[in-house]
Short mmCIF file of C-alpha atoms and ligand atoms in Angstrom, two decimals:
data_model
loop_
_atom_site.label_atom_id
_atom_site.label_comp_id
_atom_site.label_asym_id
_atom_site.label_seq_id
_atom_site.Cartn_x
_atom_site.Cartn_y
_atom_site.Cartn_z
CA MET A 1 -43.30 100.43 71.23
CA LYS A 2 -45.62 97.50 74.04
CA THR A 3 -44.09 94.73 76.18
CA ARG A 4 -45.98 91.27 74.92
CA ASN A 5 -47.03 92.15 78.76
CA GLU A 6 -48.68 95.13 78.12
CA LEU A 7 -51.25 94.06 75.52
CA LEU A 8 -51.83 90.92 76.75
CA SER A 9 -53.51 93.08 80.11
CA GLN A 10 -54.63 95.53 77.93
CA SER A 11 -56.34 93.08 74.87
CA VAL A 12 -58.44 91.64 78.27
CA GLU A 13 -58.92 94.61 79.76
CA ARG A 14 -61.09 95.34 76.74
CA LEU A 15 -62.45 92.03 76.21
CA ARG A 16 -63.73 92.46 79.60
CA MET A 17 -65.18 95.54 78.96
CA ALA A 18 -67.39 94.03 75.57
CA LYS A 19 -68.43 91.49 78.66
CA LEU A 20 -67.11 88.49 76.75
CA ASP A 21 -67.25 85.08 78.65
CA THR A 22 -64.15 84.46 78.63
CA PRO A 23 -61.98 87.28 78.76
CA GLU A 24 -58.15 85.99 79.46
CA LEU A 25 -58.34 82.49 77.37
CA ASP A 26 -60.05 84.59 74.40
CA ALA A 27 -57.17 87.15 74.88
CA ARG A 28 -54.21 84.18 75.78
CA VAL A 29 -55.35 82.87 72.43
CA LEU A 30 -55.38 85.89 69.92
CA VAL A 31 -52.32 87.12 71.63
CA LYS A 32 -50.73 83.92 71.26
CA TYR A 33 -51.94 83.87 67.35
CA ALA A 34 -51.12 87.89 66.01
CA LEU A 35 -47.47 87.44 67.56
CA LYS A 36 -46.86 83.82 66.48
CA LEU A 37 -45.44 82.03 70.18
CA SER A 38 -45.46 79.06 71.79
CA ASP A 39 -47.50 78.23 74.61
CA ALA A 40 -43.50 78.70 76.26
CA GLU A 41 -43.02 81.98 74.79
CA LEU A 42 -46.69 83.11 76.00
CA ILE A 43 -45.32 82.28 79.28
CA GLY A 44 -42.29 83.08 79.66
CA GLY A 45 -39.98 86.76 77.84
CA SER A 46 -43.71 88.95 78.41
CA ASP A 47 -41.47 91.97 79.01
CA LEU A 48 -40.07 92.29 75.58
CA ASN A 49 -40.96 94.16 72.71
CA VAL A 50 -43.83 93.70 70.69
CA SER A 51 -42.87 95.08 66.41
CA PRO A 52 -45.66 97.37 65.36
CA ASP A 53 -47.17 95.11 62.70
CA CYS A 54 -47.18 92.21 65.30
CA ALA A 55 -49.43 94.59 67.32
CA SER A 56 -51.32 95.81 64.34
CA GLY A 57 -52.55 92.62 63.95
CA LEU A 58 -53.35 92.10 67.22
CA GLU A 59 -55.62 94.84 67.09
CA ASN A 60 -57.36 93.84 64.19
CA MET A 61 -57.79 90.73 65.96
CA ILE A 62 -59.13 92.23 69.29
CA CYS A 63 -61.44 94.28 67.30
CA ARG A 64 -63.59 91.75 65.49
CA ARG A 65 -63.62 88.99 69.04
CA VAL A 66 -64.73 92.39 70.61
CA ARG A 67 -67.78 92.55 67.32
CA GLY A 68 -68.33 89.55 68.70
CA GLU A 69 -66.68 86.98 65.57
CA PRO A 70 -65.60 83.99 67.83
CA VAL A 71 -62.11 82.78 68.50
CA ALA A 72 -61.66 80.38 66.36
CA ARG A 73 -63.62 82.05 63.24
CA ILE A 74 -60.61 84.71 63.81
CA ILE A 75 -57.33 82.67 64.03
CA GLY A 76 -59.02 79.74 61.39
CA ARG A 77 -59.25 76.97 63.27
CA LYS A 78 -59.86 74.38 65.73
CA GLU A 79 -58.73 72.21 68.38
CA PHE A 80 -60.72 68.72 67.94
CA TRP A 81 -59.96 65.35 70.04
CA GLY A 82 -56.27 66.40 69.98
CA LEU A 83 -56.08 67.76 66.40
CA SER A 84 -56.31 71.27 65.05
CA PHE A 85 -58.70 71.40 61.99
CA GLU A 86 -58.66 74.57 59.89
CA LEU A 87 -61.58 76.17 59.23
CA GLY A 88 -63.16 77.35 55.92
CA LEU A 89 -66.23 79.25 54.95
CA ASP A 90 -68.65 76.70 54.51
CA THR A 91 -67.42 74.16 57.78
CA LEU A 92 -68.86 74.20 61.20
CA VAL A 93 -66.87 75.13 64.33
CA PRO A 94 -66.30 71.09 65.91
CA ARG A 95 -68.15 71.45 69.01
CA PRO A 96 -66.64 69.87 71.98
CA GLU A 97 -69.89 67.76 72.94
CA THR A 98 -69.00 66.40 69.09
CA GLU A 99 -66.62 64.40 70.81
CA THR A 100 -69.03 62.59 72.63
CA LEU A 101 -70.17 60.66 69.24
CA ILE A 102 -65.96 59.01 69.16
CA GLU A 103 -66.10 58.03 73.37
CA ALA A 104 -69.27 55.85 72.41
CA ALA A 105 -67.64 54.78 69.31
CA LEU A 106 -64.45 54.03 70.77
CA ALA A 107 -66.69 52.08 74.03
CA ALA A 108 -69.15 50.10 70.82
CA PHE A 109 -65.39 48.95 69.36
CA GLY A 110 -63.47 48.33 72.36
CA ARG A 111 -60.82 46.44 71.51
CA GLY A 112 -62.08 46.14 67.44
CA THR A 113 -61.94 47.91 65.41
CA PRO A 114 -64.06 49.70 61.86
CA ARG A 115 -62.15 49.25 59.19
CA LYS A 116 -64.55 50.61 56.97
CA VAL A 117 -66.45 53.59 58.45
CA LEU A 118 -68.60 56.90 56.35
CA ASP A 119 -69.03 60.07 57.50
CA LEU A 120 -72.04 62.20 57.11
CA GLY A 121 -71.83 65.89 56.75
CA THR A 122 -68.52 66.24 57.32
CA GLY A 123 -67.62 70.08 58.01
CA THR A 124 -63.88 69.77 58.49
CA GLY A 125 -63.69 66.12 58.46
CA CYS A 126 -62.70 65.68 62.78
CA LEU A 127 -65.74 63.25 63.00
CA LEU A 128 -63.76 60.67 60.34
CA LEU A 129 -59.94 62.21 61.03
CA GLY A 130 -60.51 61.94 64.88
CA LEU A 131 -61.83 58.72 64.87
CA LEU A 132 -59.33 57.25 62.16
CA SER A 133 -56.29 58.99 64.61
CA GLU A 134 -57.47 55.87 67.47
CA TYR A 135 -57.41 53.31 65.23
CA PRO A 136 -54.76 52.84 62.37
CA GLU A 137 -56.07 50.07 60.42
CA ALA A 138 -59.29 51.57 59.65
CA SER A 139 -59.99 54.18 56.92
CA GLY A 140 -62.90 55.82 55.91
CA LEU A 141 -64.99 58.92 53.59
CA GLY A 142 -66.12 61.82 54.99
CA VAL A 143 -69.02 63.52 52.56
CA ASP A 144 -70.75 66.47 52.26
CA ILE A 145 -72.47 68.80 50.34
CA ALA A 146 -70.77 72.00 50.14
CA PRO A 147 -67.70 71.57 48.36
CA LYS A 148 -65.66 74.02 50.13
CA ALA A 149 -66.86 72.44 53.36
CA VAL A 150 -64.49 68.90 51.64
CA GLU A 151 -62.00 70.96 50.25
CA VAL A 152 -61.08 72.83 53.83
CA ALA A 153 -61.93 68.63 54.99
CA ALA A 154 -59.28 67.35 52.16
CA ALA A 155 -56.51 69.54 53.15
CA ASN A 156 -57.25 68.85 56.84
CA GLY A 157 -56.70 64.90 56.48
CA ARG A 158 -53.90 65.80 53.92
CA ARG A 159 -52.26 68.01 56.80
CA LEU A 160 -53.09 66.14 59.77
CA GLY A 161 -51.45 62.75 57.58
CA PHE A 162 -54.35 61.07 56.73
CA ASP A 163 -53.28 60.85 53.19
CA GLY A 164 -54.15 57.35 51.91
CA ARG A 165 -56.37 56.12 55.19
CA ALA A 166 -58.72 59.10 54.65
CA GLU A 167 -60.91 60.57 51.44
CA PHE A 168 -64.00 62.96 51.10
CA ARG A 169 -66.16 63.48 48.49
CA VAL A 170 -69.23 66.07 47.51
CA SER A 171 -72.61 63.83 47.77
CA ASP A 172 -76.03 64.64 49.24
CA TRP A 173 -75.93 62.14 51.96
CA ASP A 174 -75.21 58.77 51.08
CA GLU A 175 -76.13 59.11 47.06
CA GLY A 176 -72.63 59.20 46.02
CA VAL A 177 -71.50 56.66 47.96
CA GLU A 178 -71.11 52.87 47.29
CA GLY A 179 -70.42 49.98 49.55
CA GLN A 180 -71.32 49.53 53.28
CA PHE A 181 -69.61 50.53 56.51
CA ASP A 182 -69.14 49.56 59.57
CA LEU A 183 -69.61 53.24 61.06
CA ILE A 184 -71.66 56.02 60.19
CA LEU A 185 -70.50 58.46 62.02
CA SER A 186 -71.90 61.79 61.47
CA ASN A 187 -73.29 64.93 63.97
CA PRO A 188 -76.64 66.62 60.97
CA PRO A 189 -77.71 70.11 61.42
CA TYR A 190 -80.61 69.79 63.81
CA ILE A 191 -82.09 73.12 64.59
CA LEU A 192 -85.55 73.57 64.25
CA ARG A 193 -85.43 76.14 61.61
CA GLU A 194 -88.07 79.25 63.13
CA ASP A 195 -85.03 78.92 66.05
CA ILE A 196 -82.21 79.91 64.20
CA GLU A 197 -83.00 83.15 64.23
CA LYS A 198 -82.92 83.06 68.20
CA LEU A 199 -79.40 80.89 68.33
CA ALA A 200 -76.52 83.42 69.92
CA PRO A 201 -75.34 85.91 67.32
CA GLU A 202 -71.81 84.14 67.36
CA VAL A 203 -73.52 81.06 65.74
CA ARG A 204 -76.06 83.10 63.92
CA LEU A 205 -73.64 84.76 62.03
CA HIS A 206 -70.62 83.05 62.45
CA ASP A 207 -72.01 78.92 61.48
CA PRO A 208 -73.02 78.43 57.73
CA ILE A 209 -76.55 77.96 57.59
CA LYS A 210 -75.92 73.99 55.79
CA ALA A 211 -74.83 73.05 58.99
CA LEU A 212 -77.70 74.55 61.08
CA ASP A 213 -80.66 74.23 59.68
CA GLY A 214 -82.90 70.72 60.64
CA GLY A 215 -85.91 71.29 58.35
CA PRO A 216 -89.50 72.45 59.85
CA ASP A 217 -88.78 69.75 63.07
CA GLY A 218 -85.57 69.50 63.15
CA LEU A 219 -85.34 65.96 62.05
CA SER A 220 -84.65 66.40 57.75
CA ALA A 221 -82.03 65.17 58.12
CA TYR A 222 -82.01 62.66 61.08
CA ARG A 223 -84.77 60.68 57.96
CA ALA A 224 -82.22 61.38 55.73
CA LEU A 225 -79.57 59.97 57.82
CA ALA A 226 -81.86 56.36 58.93
CA ALA A 227 -82.39 56.05 55.22
CA ALA A 228 -78.10 56.12 54.32
CA ALA A 229 -77.37 54.21 57.73
CA ALA A 230 -79.83 50.79 56.33
CA ARG A 231 -78.76 51.14 53.12
CA ARG A 232 -74.87 52.00 53.92
CA LEU A 233 -74.70 49.92 57.02
CA ALA A 234 -72.53 46.31 57.03
CA PRO A 235 -74.44 43.69 58.74
CA GLN A 236 -72.85 44.26 62.23
CA GLY A 237 -71.90 47.57 61.91
CA LEU A 238 -73.34 51.01 64.16
CA LEU A 239 -74.48 54.52 63.16
CA ILE A 240 -73.82 57.14 66.01
CA ALA A 241 -75.62 59.96 65.49
CA GLU A 242 -75.21 63.46 67.28
CA LEU A 243 -78.59 64.47 69.01
CA GLY A 244 -79.49 67.95 69.22
CA ALA A 245 -80.95 68.57 73.23
CA GLY A 246 -83.85 66.80 73.79
CA GLN A 247 -84.15 64.88 70.74
CA GLU A 248 -83.61 61.84 71.49
CA ALA A 249 -87.04 60.35 71.84
CA ASP A 250 -87.95 62.25 68.51
CA VAL A 251 -84.49 60.54 66.44
CA ALA A 252 -85.16 57.37 68.24
CA GLY A 253 -88.46 57.01 67.20
CA VAL A 254 -86.89 57.82 63.06
CA MET A 255 -84.48 55.05 63.66
CA ALA A 256 -87.16 52.39 64.71
CA LYS A 257 -89.53 53.54 62.18
CA ALA A 258 -86.60 52.78 59.12
CA GLY A 259 -86.30 49.26 60.41
CA LEU A 260 -82.94 50.10 62.60
CA LYS A 261 -82.39 48.99 66.49
CA VAL A 262 -81.34 52.20 68.56
CA ASP A 263 -78.85 51.14 70.77
CA GLY A 264 -80.27 53.13 74.12
CA PRO A 265 -79.71 55.49 76.06
CA ALA A 266 -77.63 58.20 73.87
CA ARG A 267 -74.38 59.05 75.64
CA PRO A 268 -73.62 61.83 77.42
CA ASP A 269 -71.57 65.23 76.83
CA LEU A 270 -70.06 66.62 79.94
CA ALA A 271 -73.12 69.03 80.63
CA GLY A 272 -74.90 65.58 80.78
CA ILE A 273 -76.83 65.93 77.43
CA PRO A 274 -78.37 63.05 75.76
CA ARG A 275 -76.37 63.55 72.33
CA ALA A 276 -74.74 60.47 70.95
CA LEU A 277 -77.52 57.75 69.64
CA VAL A 278 -75.49 54.69 69.10
CA VAL A 279 -77.79 52.67 66.33
CA ARG A 280 -78.23 49.40 64.45
CA ARG A 281 -79.41 47.58 62.01
C1 SAM B 301 -73.76 70.12 61.93
S1 SAM B 301 -72.52 70.17 60.64
C2 SAM B 301 -71.36 69.00 61.49
C3 SAM B 301 -70.07 69.05 60.56
C4 SAM B 301 -68.87 68.33 61.46
N1 SAM B 301 -69.56 66.76 61.28
C5 SAM B 301 -68.58 68.49 62.31
O1 SAM B 301 -69.12 67.87 63.50
O2 SAM B 301 -67.96 69.47 62.96
C6 SAM B 301 -73.27 69.26 59.92
C7 SAM B 301 -72.63 69.16 58.17
O3 SAM B 301 -73.54 68.84 57.64
C8 SAM B 301 -73.53 68.87 56.14
N2 SAM B 301 -74.60 68.58 55.14
C9 SAM B 301 -75.99 69.70 55.18
N3 SAM B 301 -77.40 68.82 54.22
C10 SAM B 301 -76.01 67.68 53.73
C11 SAM B 301 -76.46 66.63 52.78
N4 SAM B 301 -77.86 66.70 52.14
N5 SAM B 301 -75.53 65.88 52.67
C12 SAM B 301 -74.52 66.21 52.82
N6 SAM B 301 -73.74 66.85 53.83
C13 SAM B 301 -75.36 67.55 54.21
C14 SAM B 301 -73.56 70.83 56.26
O4 SAM B 301 -72.98 71.28 55.19
C15 SAM B 301 -71.90 70.07 57.21
O5 SAM B 301 -70.87 70.62 57.50
#
């Protein structure tokens, strides 16, 4: 039998040999999940023996990581806005830069509250549920074209305690949606179709194509979003949409063509890339 410490250092070494970017961090997360440890247990008790079952579970996880599977896919969950989201095969892994949309919403609404929120292309439900965690008086609807993503989002909503405030539904953008909303959030698919094959294998092989494919010019979903926002925004409502790198001017053009006003410039993410575009009626 091996100790926790031995397994951790062996795991770091295996991931380092595989030339992964963050071997220490990845190994710690995988050891924590495979051995079912709390943060405190991961730090302390490092000379305790690990059962053969747990050790073989960890071995399986390390092999998957060495083959290039993202850590979030291996453990089946990802943190977003301080909440833990379960993933499914049809959901994107929530990205840290998408949190910029929530920051933009907090900045735009200040002490006010968006009472009715719509999340178009909800995936795991991370944007809607993250936003609702900030506004106790808000409620919302998350839609997605992928039925299995909607099931995952609904399960996340229940598990995180948003029953009664968050509803999830299958819909092609706002097709199955009625009424108007104070805030529409969306992180749409925005990768140029011809660029998809150039994406890193971690994305290309593990994120669902419906979450990536922005059509021939990367803007197909923004055209649908602009039309949906023109129909569904309340008079003082805001659309906050995520941008791909370099898309700000093109997306602003799509919004203006639909008769919407852009509150530029877009809010940058932590890497300084314009990321969250705020749009009004
Ligand atoms: C980039 S992912 C974003 C997922 C999630 N909001 C997030 O930020 O992690 C885009 C999402 O849009 C959904 N989608 C693609 N086309 C759609 C459509 N026509 N109607 C509704 N949702 C769509 C995809 O299934 C995917 O879940």
